[in-house]
PDB file of C-alpha atoms in Angstrom:
ATOM      1  CA  MET A1135       6.707  53.906  36.521  1.00 92.00           C
ATOM      2  CA  ARG A1136       6.413  50.245  37.514  1.00 94.00           C
ATOM      3  CA  ALA A1137       5.438  48.074  34.553  1.00 96.00           C
ATOM      4  CA  VAL A1138       4.734  44.382  34.128  1.00 96.00           C
ATOM      5  CA  LEU A1139       5.258  42.580  30.824  1.00 96.00           C
ATOM      6  CA  ALA A1140       2.882  39.596  30.707  1.00 95.00           C
ATOM      7  CA  VAL A1141       3.977  37.089  28.069  1.00 94.00           C
ATOM      8  CA  HIS A1142       1.740  34.274  26.851  1.00 86.00           C
ATOM      9  CA  PRO A1143       4.264  31.803  25.427  1.00 83.00           C
ATOM     10  CA  GLY A1144       1.793  29.912  23.240  1.00 79.00           C
ATOM     11  CA  SER A1145       0.332  32.989  21.544  1.00 81.00           C
ATOM     12  CA  GLY A1146       0.850  33.195  17.804  1.00 77.00           C
ATOM     13  CA  GLY A1147       2.452  29.771  17.589  1.00 80.00           C
ATOM     14  CA  GLY A1148       5.219  30.828  19.975  1.00 87.00           C
ATOM     15  CA  ALA A1149       5.705  34.350  18.564  1.00 87.00           C
ATOM     16  CA  ALA A1150       5.268  35.955  21.985  1.00 90.00           C
ATOM     17  CA  GLU A1151       7.940  33.763  23.535  1.00 92.00           C
ATOM     18  CA  ARG A1152      10.398  34.540  20.734  1.00 93.00           C
ATOM     19  CA  LEU A1153       9.879  38.297  21.035  1.00 95.00           C
ATOM     20  CA  LYS A1154       9.864  38.723  24.809  1.00 95.00           C
ATOM     21  CA  GLY A1155      13.582  39.464  25.131  1.00 96.00           C
ATOM     22  CA  VAL A1156      13.535  42.254  22.555  1.00 97.00           C
ATOM     23  CA  VAL A1157      10.327  43.710  23.951  1.00 97.00           C
ATOM     24  CA  ALA A1158      11.592  43.645  27.543  1.00 97.00           C
ATOM     25  CA  ALA A1159      14.881  45.307  26.624  1.00 97.00           C
ATOM     26  CA  ARG A1160      13.188  48.165  24.817  1.00 98.00           C
ATOM     27  CA  LEU A1161      10.575  48.677  27.533  1.00 97.00           C
ATOM     28  CA  ARG A1162      13.300  48.981  30.174  1.00 97.00           C
ATOM     29  CA  GLU A1163      14.504  52.085  28.340  1.00 95.00           C
ATOM     30  CA  ARG A1164      11.167  53.817  29.064  1.00 95.00           C
ATOM     31  CA  VAL A1165      10.081  52.617  32.516  1.00 96.00           C
ATOM     32  CA  ASP A1166      11.692  52.741  35.946  1.00 96.00           C
ATOM     33  CA  ARG A1167      11.063  49.106  36.764  1.00 96.00           C
ATOM     34  CA  LEU A1168       9.934  46.173  34.624  1.00 96.00           C
ATOM     35  CA  GLU A1169       8.818  42.772  35.846  1.00 94.00           C
ATOM     36  CA  LEU A1170       8.498  39.852  33.459  1.00 94.00           C
ATOM     37  CA  TRP A1171       5.454  37.636  33.979  1.00 92.00           C
ATOM     38  CA  THR A1172       4.584  34.439  32.154  1.00 90.00           C
ATOM     39  CA  GLY A1173       0.993  33.325  31.605  1.00 79.00           C
ATOM     40  CA  ASP A1174      -2.120  34.629  33.350  1.00 80.00           C
ATOM     41  CA  PRO A1175      -1.328  38.124  34.720  1.00 81.00           C
ATOM     42  CA  ALA A1176      -3.797  37.838  37.626  1.00 78.00           C
ATOM     43  CA  GLY A1177      -0.915  37.790  40.104  1.00 74.00           C
ATOM     44  CA  ALA A1178       0.720  40.831  38.514  1.00 74.00           C
ATOM     45  CA  ALA A1179      -1.797  43.382  39.800  1.00 73.00           C
ATOM     46  CA  GLY A1180      -0.739  46.608  41.426  1.00 78.00           C
ATOM     47  CA  GLY A1181       1.653  48.171  38.915  1.00 87.00           C
ATOM     48  CA  ASP A1182       1.222  51.349  36.899  1.00 95.00           C
ATOM     49  CA  LEU A1183       1.199  49.595  33.534  1.00 97.00           C
ATOM     50  CA  LEU A1184       0.434  46.053  32.391  1.00 97.00           C
ATOM     51  CA  VAL A1185       1.832  45.283  28.930  1.00 97.00           C
ATOM     52  CA  VAL A1186       0.372  42.181  27.297  1.00 96.00           C
ATOM     53  CA  LEU A1187       2.354  40.329  24.644  1.00 96.00           C
ATOM     54  CA  GLY A1188      -0.213  37.860  23.339  1.00 94.00           C
ATOM     55  CA  GLY A1189      -3.605  37.421  21.710  1.00 92.00           C
ATOM     56  CA  ASP A1190      -7.184  38.216  22.615  1.00 94.00           C
ATOM     57  CA  GLY A1191      -7.301  35.536  25.323  1.00 91.00           C
ATOM     58  CA  ALA A1192      -4.349  37.217  27.006  1.00 93.00           C
ATOM     59  CA  VAL A1193      -6.022  40.606  26.675  1.00 95.00           C
ATOM     60  CA  HIS A1194      -9.183  39.200  28.269  1.00 96.00           C
ATOM     61  CA  GLN A1195      -7.182  38.020  31.289  1.00 95.00           C
ATOM     62  CA  ALA A1196      -5.431  41.375  31.552  1.00 96.00           C
ATOM     63  CA  VAL A1197      -8.705  43.278  31.427  1.00 97.00           C
ATOM     64  CA  GLN A1198      -9.830  41.414  34.556  1.00 96.00           C
ATOM     65  CA  VAL A1199      -6.712  42.800  36.297  1.00 95.00           C
ATOM     66  CA  CYS A1200      -6.874  46.391  35.021  1.00 96.00           C
ATOM     67  CA  ALA A1201     -10.607  47.161  34.891  1.00 97.00           C
ATOM     68  CA  GLY A1202     -11.657  49.799  37.397  1.00 94.00           C
ATOM     69  CA  THR A1203      -8.145  50.167  38.835  1.00 94.00           C
ATOM     70  CA  GLY A1204      -5.232  52.556  38.505  1.00 91.00           C
ATOM     71  CA  THR A1205      -3.323  50.108  36.308  1.00 95.00           C
ATOM     72  CA  ALA A1206      -3.243  51.042  32.632  1.00 97.00           C
ATOM     73  CA  LEU A1207      -3.140  48.410  29.880  1.00 97.00           C
ATOM     74  CA  ALA A1208      -0.998  48.222  26.772  1.00 98.00           C
ATOM     75  CA  VAL A1209      -1.321  45.548  24.080  1.00 98.00           C
ATOM     76  CA  LEU A1210       1.328  44.102  21.784  1.00 97.00           C
ATOM     77  CA  PRO A1211      -0.740  41.749  19.585  1.00 97.00           C
ATOM     78  CA  ALA A1212       0.854  38.349  19.071  1.00 94.00           C
ATOM     79  CA  GLY A1213      -2.134  36.043  18.725  1.00 90.00           C
ATOM     80  CA  GLY A1214      -4.285  34.527  16.024  1.00 84.00           C
ATOM     81  CA  GLY A1215      -7.225  36.946  16.082  1.00 87.00           C
ATOM     82  CA  ASN A1216      -6.038  40.220  17.667  1.00 95.00           C
ATOM     83  CA  ASP A1217      -9.527  41.720  17.522  1.00 96.00           C
ATOM     84  CA  PHE A1218      -9.010  44.135  20.417  1.00 98.00           C
ATOM     85  CA  ALA A1219      -5.912  45.625  18.794  1.00 98.00           C
ATOM     86  CA  ARG A1220      -7.647  45.784  15.413  1.00 97.00           C
ATOM     87  CA  ALA A1221     -10.590  47.710  16.853  1.00 97.00           C
ATOM     88  CA  LEU A1222      -8.311  50.309  18.448  1.00 98.00           C
ATOM     89  CA  GLY A1223      -6.036  50.760  15.450  1.00 97.00           C
ATOM     90  CA  ILE A1224      -3.017  49.228  17.204  1.00 98.00           C
ATOM     91  CA  PRO A1225      -0.546  47.861  14.618  1.00 98.00           C
ATOM     92  CA  LEU A1226      -1.025  44.110  14.294  1.00 97.00           C
ATOM     93  CA  ASP A1227       2.712  43.539  14.013  1.00 96.00           C
ATOM     94  CA  PRO A1228       3.925  43.348  17.649  1.00 96.00           C
ATOM     95  CA  LEU A1229       7.196  45.204  17.021  1.00 97.00           C
ATOM     96  CA  ARG A1230       5.399  48.031  15.233  1.00 98.00           C
ATOM     97  CA  ALA A1231       2.935  48.088  18.116  1.00 98.00           C
ATOM     98  CA  LEU A1232       5.918  48.341  20.479  1.00 98.00           C
ATOM     99  CA  ASP A1233       7.189  51.400  18.611  1.00 98.00           C
ATOM    100  CA  THR A1234       3.760  52.994  19.022  1.00 98.00           C
ATOM    101  CA  LEU A1235       3.685  52.109  22.727  1.00 98.00           C
ATOM    102  CA  LEU A1236       7.128  53.564  23.393  1.00 98.00           C
ATOM    103  CA  ASP A1237       6.102  56.786  21.669  1.00 98.00           C
ATOM    104  CA  ALA A1238       2.920  56.904  23.764  1.00 98.00           C
ATOM    105  CA  LEU A1239       4.936  56.397  26.962  1.00 97.00           C
ATOM    106  CA  ALA A1240       7.291  59.213  26.005  1.00 96.00           C
ATOM    107  CA  SER A1241       4.429  61.611  25.268  1.00 97.00           C
ATOM    108  CA  GLY A1242       2.068  60.476  28.035  1.00 95.00           C
ATOM    109  CA  ARG A1243      -0.600  59.547  25.502  1.00 96.00           C
ATOM    110  CA  ARG A1244      -3.423  57.293  26.693  1.00 96.00           C
ATOM    111  CA  ARG A1245      -7.131  56.666  26.126  1.00 97.00           C
ATOM    112  CA  VAL A1246     -10.013  55.749  28.433  1.00 98.00           C
ATOM    113  CA  LEU A1247     -12.372  53.004  27.213  1.00 98.00           C
ATOM    114  CA  ASP A1248     -15.718  51.529  28.163  1.00 98.00           C
ATOM    115  CA  LEU A1249     -15.918  47.849  29.085  1.00 98.00           C
ATOM    116  CA  GLY A1250     -18.740  45.363  29.294  1.00 98.00           C
ATOM    117  CA  ARG A1251     -19.438  43.567  32.547  1.00 98.00           C
ATOM    118  CA  ALA A1252     -21.528  40.433  32.978  1.00 97.00           C
ATOM    119  CA  ASP A1253     -23.640  39.655  36.029  1.00 95.00           C
ATOM    120  CA  ASP A1254     -21.005  37.185  37.266  1.00 94.00           C
ATOM    121  CA  GLY A1255     -18.413  39.996  37.425  1.00 96.00           C
ATOM    122  CA  CYS A1256     -16.576  39.031  34.234  1.00 96.00           C
ATOM    123  CA  TRP A1257     -15.338  42.013  32.210  1.00 98.00           C
ATOM    124  CA  PHE A1258     -15.087  42.011  28.404  1.00 98.00           C
ATOM    125  CA  ALA A1259     -13.465  44.453  26.016  1.00 98.00           C
ATOM    126  CA  THR A1260     -14.649  43.336  22.572  1.00 98.00           C
ATOM    127  CA  VAL A1261     -17.795  41.242  21.971  1.00 97.00           C
ATOM    128  CA  LEU A1262     -19.937  38.992  24.143  1.00 97.00           C
ATOM    129  CA  CYS A1263     -21.886  36.585  21.970  1.00 95.00           C
ATOM    130  CA  ALA A1264     -24.456  33.858  22.442  1.00 95.00           C
ATOM    131  CA  GLY A1265     -25.790  31.248  20.050  1.00 92.00           C
ATOM    132  CA  PHE A1266     -24.238  30.120  16.775  1.00 88.00           C
ATOM    133  CA  ASP A1267     -21.234  32.432  16.919  1.00 85.00           C
ATOM    134  CA  ALA A1268     -20.473  31.436  20.516  1.00 89.00           C
ATOM    135  CA  ALA A1269     -20.647  27.768  19.557  1.00 88.00           C
ATOM    136  CA  VAL A1270     -18.254  28.461  16.672  1.00 84.00           C
ATOM    137  CA  ALA A1271     -15.849  30.363  18.946  1.00 81.00           C
ATOM    138  CA  ARG A1272     -15.916  27.555  21.497  1.00 80.00           C
ATOM    139  CA  LEU A1273     -15.151  24.946  18.830  1.00 83.00           C
ATOM    140  CA  ALA A1274     -12.445  27.133  17.240  1.00 78.00           C
ATOM    141  CA  ALA A1275     -10.693  27.497  20.594  1.00 77.00           C
ATOM    142  CA  ALA A1276     -10.530  23.704  20.877  1.00 78.00           C
ATOM    143  CA  LEU A1277      -8.977  23.216  17.432  1.00 77.00           C
ATOM    144  CA  ARG A1278      -5.219  22.789  17.165  1.00 71.00           C
ATOM    145  CA  TRP A1279      -5.223  23.199  13.381  1.00 74.00           C
ATOM    146  CA  PRO A1280      -5.425  25.385  11.383  1.00 73.00           C
ATOM    147  CA  THR A1281      -3.993  28.398  13.195  1.00 68.00           C
ATOM    148  CA  GLY A1282      -5.144  31.997  13.018  1.00 64.00           C
ATOM    149  CA  PRO A1283      -8.505  33.184  11.662  1.00 64.00           C
ATOM    150  CA  HIS A1284      -8.923  30.066   9.494  1.00 71.00           C
ATOM    151  CA  ARG A1285      -9.777  28.126  12.661  1.00 74.00           C
ATOM    152  CA  TYR A1286     -13.068  29.998  12.684  1.00 70.00           C
ATOM    153  CA  ASP A1287     -13.826  28.996   9.097  1.00 74.00           C
ATOM    154  CA  VAL A1288     -13.336  25.326   9.983  1.00 81.00           C
ATOM    155  CA  ALA A1289     -15.441  25.724  13.123  1.00 80.00           C
ATOM    156  CA  VAL A1290     -18.250  27.356  11.125  1.00 75.00           C
ATOM    157  CA  VAL A1291     -18.458  24.284   8.904  1.00 76.00           C
ATOM    158  CA  GLY A1292     -18.538  22.042  11.964  1.00 78.00           C
ATOM    159  CA  GLU A1293     -21.368  23.960  13.642  1.00 79.00           C
ATOM    160  CA  LEU A1294     -23.526  24.457  10.538  1.00 78.00           C
ATOM    161  CA  ALA A1295     -24.510  20.794  10.550  1.00 72.00           C
ATOM    162  CA  ARG A1296     -25.920  20.783  14.081  1.00 78.00           C
ATOM    163  CA  PHE A1297     -26.948  24.261  15.187  1.00 82.00           C
ATOM    164  CA  ARG A1298     -30.642  25.234  15.183  1.00 86.00           C
ATOM    165  CA  PRO A1299     -32.346  28.581  15.989  1.00 90.00           C
ATOM    166  CA  LYS A1300     -33.988  28.849  19.408  1.00 92.00           C
ATOM    167  CA  PRO A1301     -36.443  31.183  21.134  1.00 96.00           C
ATOM    168  CA  VAL A1302     -34.693  34.050  22.879  1.00 97.00           C
ATOM    169  CA  ALA A1303     -35.824  37.068  24.867  1.00 97.00           C
ATOM    170  CA  LEU A1304     -33.796  40.287  24.930  1.00 97.00           C
ATOM    171  CA  SER A1305     -34.501  43.012  27.484  1.00 98.00           C
ATOM    172  CA  PHE A1306     -32.640  46.288  27.059  1.00 95.00           C
ATOM    173  CA  ASP A1307     -33.127  49.792  28.438  1.00 91.00           C
ATOM    174  CA  GLY A1308     -36.864  49.333  29.045  1.00 88.00           C
ATOM    175  CA  ASP A1309     -37.655  47.453  25.815  1.00 95.00           C
ATOM    176  CA  ARG A1310     -38.070  43.718  25.177  1.00 97.00           C
ATOM    177  CA  TRP A1311     -37.808  41.523  22.069  1.00 97.00           C
ATOM    178  CA  GLU A1312     -39.004  37.930  21.929  1.00 97.00           C
ATOM    179  CA  LEU A1313     -38.065  35.993  18.790  1.00 96.00           C
ATOM    180  CA  GLU A1314     -36.495  32.884  17.348  1.00 95.00           C
ATOM    181  CA  ALA A1315     -32.846  33.703  16.798  1.00 94.00           C
ATOM    182  CA  THR A1316     -29.591  32.265  15.591  1.00 91.00           C
ATOM    183  CA  LEU A1317     -27.144  34.525  17.410  1.00 92.00           C
ATOM    184  CA  VAL A1318     -26.851  37.608  19.576  1.00 97.00           C
ATOM    185  CA  ALA A1319     -23.662  39.696  19.604  1.00 97.00           C
ATOM    186  CA  VAL A1320     -23.170  42.459  22.185  1.00 98.00           C
ATOM    187  CA  GLY A1321     -20.359  44.694  20.973  1.00 98.00           C
ATOM    188  CA  ASN A1322     -18.242  47.058  23.026  1.00 98.00           C
ATOM    189  CA  THR A1323     -15.939  47.104  20.003  1.00 98.00           C
ATOM    190  CA  GLY A1324     -16.748  45.892  16.517  1.00 97.00           C
ATOM    191  CA  TYR A1325     -14.734  42.746  15.794  1.00 97.00           C
ATOM    192  CA  TYR A1326     -14.639  39.098  16.762  1.00 91.00           C
ATOM    193  CA  GLY A1327     -13.489  35.846  15.201  1.00 85.00           C
ATOM    194  CA  GLY A1328     -10.246  37.220  13.768  1.00 87.00           C
ATOM    195  CA  GLY A1329     -11.514  40.347  12.030  1.00 91.00           C
ATOM    196  CA  ILE A1330     -15.263  39.803  11.546  1.00 91.00           C
ATOM    197  CA  PRO A1331     -17.020  43.196  11.985  1.00 95.00           C
ATOM    198  CA  VAL A1332     -20.151  41.794  13.622  1.00 95.00           C
ATOM    199  CA  CYS A1333     -20.966  45.153  15.275  1.00 97.00           C
ATOM    200  CA  PRO A1334     -19.151  47.451  12.844  1.00 96.00           C
ATOM    201  CA  ALA A1335     -20.253  50.760  14.362  1.00 96.00           C
ATOM    202  CA  ALA A1336     -19.457  49.865  17.984  1.00 98.00           C
ATOM    203  CA  ASP A1337     -17.514  52.618  19.765  1.00 98.00           C
ATOM    204  CA  PRO A1338     -15.827  51.801  23.111  1.00 98.00           C
ATOM    205  CA  GLY A1339     -16.089  55.419  24.178  1.00 98.00           C
ATOM    206  CA  ASP A1340     -19.799  56.168  23.808  1.00 98.00           C
ATOM    207  CA  GLY A1341     -21.195  54.409  26.890  1.00 98.00           C
ATOM    208  CA  LEU A1342     -23.370  52.077  24.800  1.00 98.00           C
ATOM    209  CA  PHE A1343     -23.267  48.570  23.350  1.00 98.00           C
ATOM    210  CA  ASP A1344     -24.033  47.908  19.710  1.00 98.00           C
ATOM    211  CA  ILE A1345     -26.143  44.729  19.629  1.00 98.00           C
ATOM    212  CA  THR A1346     -26.535  42.602  16.498  1.00 97.00           C
ATOM    213  CA  VAL A1347     -29.246  39.936  16.446  1.00 97.00           C
ATOM    214  CA  VAL A1348     -29.632  37.370  13.664  1.00 93.00           C
ATOM    215  CA  GLY A1349     -33.176  36.023  13.713  1.00 93.00           C
ATOM    216  CA  ARG A1350     -34.386  32.654  12.491  1.00 89.00           C
ATOM    217  CA  ALA A1351     -31.923  31.417   9.875  1.00 81.00           C
ATOM    218  CA  GLY A1352     -31.646  27.917   8.472  1.00 78.00           C
ATOM    219  CA  ARG A1353     -28.469  26.310   7.203  1.00 78.00           C
ATOM    220  CA  ALA A1354     -28.889  27.673   3.674  1.00 80.00           C
ATOM    221  CA  ASP A1355     -29.600  31.173   5.031  1.00 80.00           C
ATOM    222  CA  LEU A1356     -26.466  31.049   7.181  1.00 79.00           C
ATOM    223  CA  ILE A1357     -24.325  29.898   4.277  1.00 78.00           C
ATOM    224  CA  ARG A1358     -25.482  32.957   2.326  1.00 82.00           C
ATOM    225  CA  LEU A1359     -25.228  35.294   5.309  1.00 79.00           C
ATOM    226  CA  LEU A1360     -21.832  34.354   6.731  1.00 78.00           C
ATOM    227  CA  PRO A1361     -19.717  35.781   3.859  1.00 82.00           C
ATOM    228  CA  ARG A1362     -21.442  39.122   4.415  1.00 87.00           C
ATOM    229  CA  LEU A1363     -20.166  39.150   7.988  1.00 82.00           C
ATOM    230  CA  ARG A1364     -16.617  39.554   6.699  1.00 83.00           C
ATOM    231  CA  THR A1365     -17.499  42.916   5.135  1.00 86.00           C
ATOM    232  CA  GLY A1366     -20.198  44.196   7.479  1.00 89.00           C
ATOM    233  CA  ALA A1367     -22.836  43.799   4.748  1.00 91.00           C
ATOM    234  CA  HIS A1368     -24.827  41.432   6.995  1.00 91.00           C
ATOM    235  CA  LEU A1369     -26.577  44.431   8.576  1.00 91.00           C
ATOM    236  CA  ALA A1370     -28.674  44.829   5.420  1.00 90.00           C
ATOM    237  CA  HIS A1371     -29.988  41.236   5.574  1.00 88.00           C
ATOM    238  CA  PRO A1372     -33.704  41.040   6.506  1.00 89.00           C
ATOM    239  CA  ALA A1373     -32.978  38.506   9.285  1.00 91.00           C
ATOM    240  CA  VAL A1374     -30.635  40.946  11.070  1.00 94.00           C
ATOM    241  CA  ARG A1375     -31.750  43.493  13.655  1.00 96.00           C
ATOM    242  CA  THR A1376     -29.587  45.987  15.533  1.00 97.00           C
ATOM    243  CA  VAL A1377     -30.073  48.126  18.611  1.00 97.00           C
ATOM    244  CA  ARG A1378     -27.910  50.217  20.936  1.00 98.00           C
ATOM    245  CA  ALA A1379     -28.274  49.935  24.695  1.00 98.00           C
ATOM    246  CA  ARG A1380     -26.474  50.378  28.028  1.00 98.00           C
ATOM    247  CA  GLU A1381     -27.710  47.093  29.486  1.00 98.00           C
ATOM    248  CA  VAL A1382     -29.061  43.879  28.002  1.00 98.00           C
ATOM    249  CA  LEU A1383     -30.475  40.677  29.459  1.00 98.00           C
ATOM    250  CA  ILE A1384     -30.402  37.575  27.233  1.00 98.00           C
ATOM    251  CA  GLU A1385     -32.636  34.722  28.336  1.00 97.00           C
ATOM    252  CA  GLY A1386     -34.897  31.976  27.081  1.00 90.00           C
ATOM    253  CA  ASN A1387     -32.537  29.074  26.319  1.00 91.00           C
ATOM    254  CA  GLY A1388     -29.272  27.441  27.303  1.00 92.00           C
ATOM    255  CA  TRP A1389     -27.061  28.825  24.532  1.00 92.00           C
ATOM    256  CA  PRO A1390     -23.306  28.935  25.130  1.00 91.00           C
ATOM    257  CA  VAL A1391     -21.892  32.388  25.845  1.00 95.00           C
ATOM    258  CA  VAL A1392     -18.417  33.607  24.849  1.00 94.00           C
ATOM    259  CA  ALA A1393     -16.787  36.929  25.840  1.00 96.00           C
ATOM    260  CA  ASP A1394     -13.623  38.142  24.086  1.00 95.00           C
ATOM    261  CA  GLY A1395     -13.470  34.661  22.539  1.00 89.00           C
ATOM    262  CA  GLU A1396     -13.368  33.003  25.973  1.00 92.00           C
ATOM    263  CA  PRO A1397     -16.098  30.723  27.438  1.00 92.00           C
ATOM    264  CA  ALA A1398     -18.419  32.699  29.717  1.00 94.00           C
ATOM    265  CA  GLY A1399     -21.128  30.261  30.763  1.00 94.00           C
ATOM    266  CA  THR A1400     -24.570  29.949  29.219  1.00 95.00           C
ATOM    267  CA  VAL A1401     -27.752  31.941  28.718  1.00 97.00           C
ATOM    268  CA  PRO A1402     -29.333  33.576  30.699  1.00 97.00           C
ATOM    269  CA  VAL A1403     -26.787  36.355  31.002  1.00 97.00           C
ATOM    270  CA  SER A1404     -27.071  40.031  31.868  1.00 98.00           C
ATOM    271  CA  VAL A1405     -24.445  42.586  30.808  1.00 98.00           C
ATOM    272  CA  ARG A1406     -23.979  46.321  31.206  1.00 98.00           C
ATOM    273  CA  CYS A1407     -21.658  48.874  29.669  1.00 98.00           C
ATOM    274  CA  VAL A1408     -19.346  50.530  32.217  1.00 98.00           C
ATOM    275  CA  PRO A1409     -18.065  53.864  30.849  1.00 98.00           C
ATOM    276  CA  GLY A1410     -14.400  54.720  31.329  1.00 98.00           C
ATOM    277  CA  ALA A1411     -13.538  51.434  33.052  1.00 98.00           C
ATOM    278  CA  LEU A1412     -10.163  50.912  31.358  1.00 98.00           C
ATOM    279  CA  ALA A1413      -7.174  53.169  30.720  1.00 98.00           C
ATOM    280  CA  ILE A1414      -5.062  52.073  27.763  1.00 98.00           C
ATOM    281  CA  VAL A1415      -1.712  53.363  26.534  1.00 98.00           C
ATOM    282  CA  LEU A1416      -1.554  53.340  22.742  1.00 94.00           C
TER     283      LEU A1416
END
């Protein structure tokens, strides 16, 4: 087996950089050949296994390399959010995740997952969002302090003062909704924003997205609604609608769009669920 270890030095405040030597040494005990790669793994395509030591941004880059290919992905979470690992039950401690990976390599254990794909060819593994949550994610990514999930809390406060609902049209599997909305989240898995279960029932093996739409909500409504997002209780709020679909088109305004926490343009955007697009060792 030829494996590549892609290390993102800045992930987790430098945690990935500090751990790379230990991780590489232990991986070499299980694979025939290991290459060490720093930063974006786009140039590391072609191996049997791509191991990512980093956060969700690193996973997003790796998914672009592995999707629809013969290269399997493995994730050792070392970032601030780690939502992909959380959704799949991968230990959030990178060394515990390494133990799990080594056991999976010894036994040949792996899983095949669905991925989302946007009309521009961008793949996503967790959640693609548009509207308030995308604006929050974009601001959080620009913050240098605080670190970890608390960045999102600070970004929420920053966006509450200026964000307003807008008309949006959603077309999915032959149906169409037109409404004033605050956010749209298209979930392949359930979490974003460092552990927020925005689409709590999303299953990356069922061939469908779980889509959560928050309708018209003013600042006071959002202040009351946002704490419910942390527990999944937001689904019971009267402003929230959910639907499951294979494809969805979001249009009607120029909202920012974020996929896996990374900027992905603006509305309009069309996405589809691609079953079995990613093999993962875990």
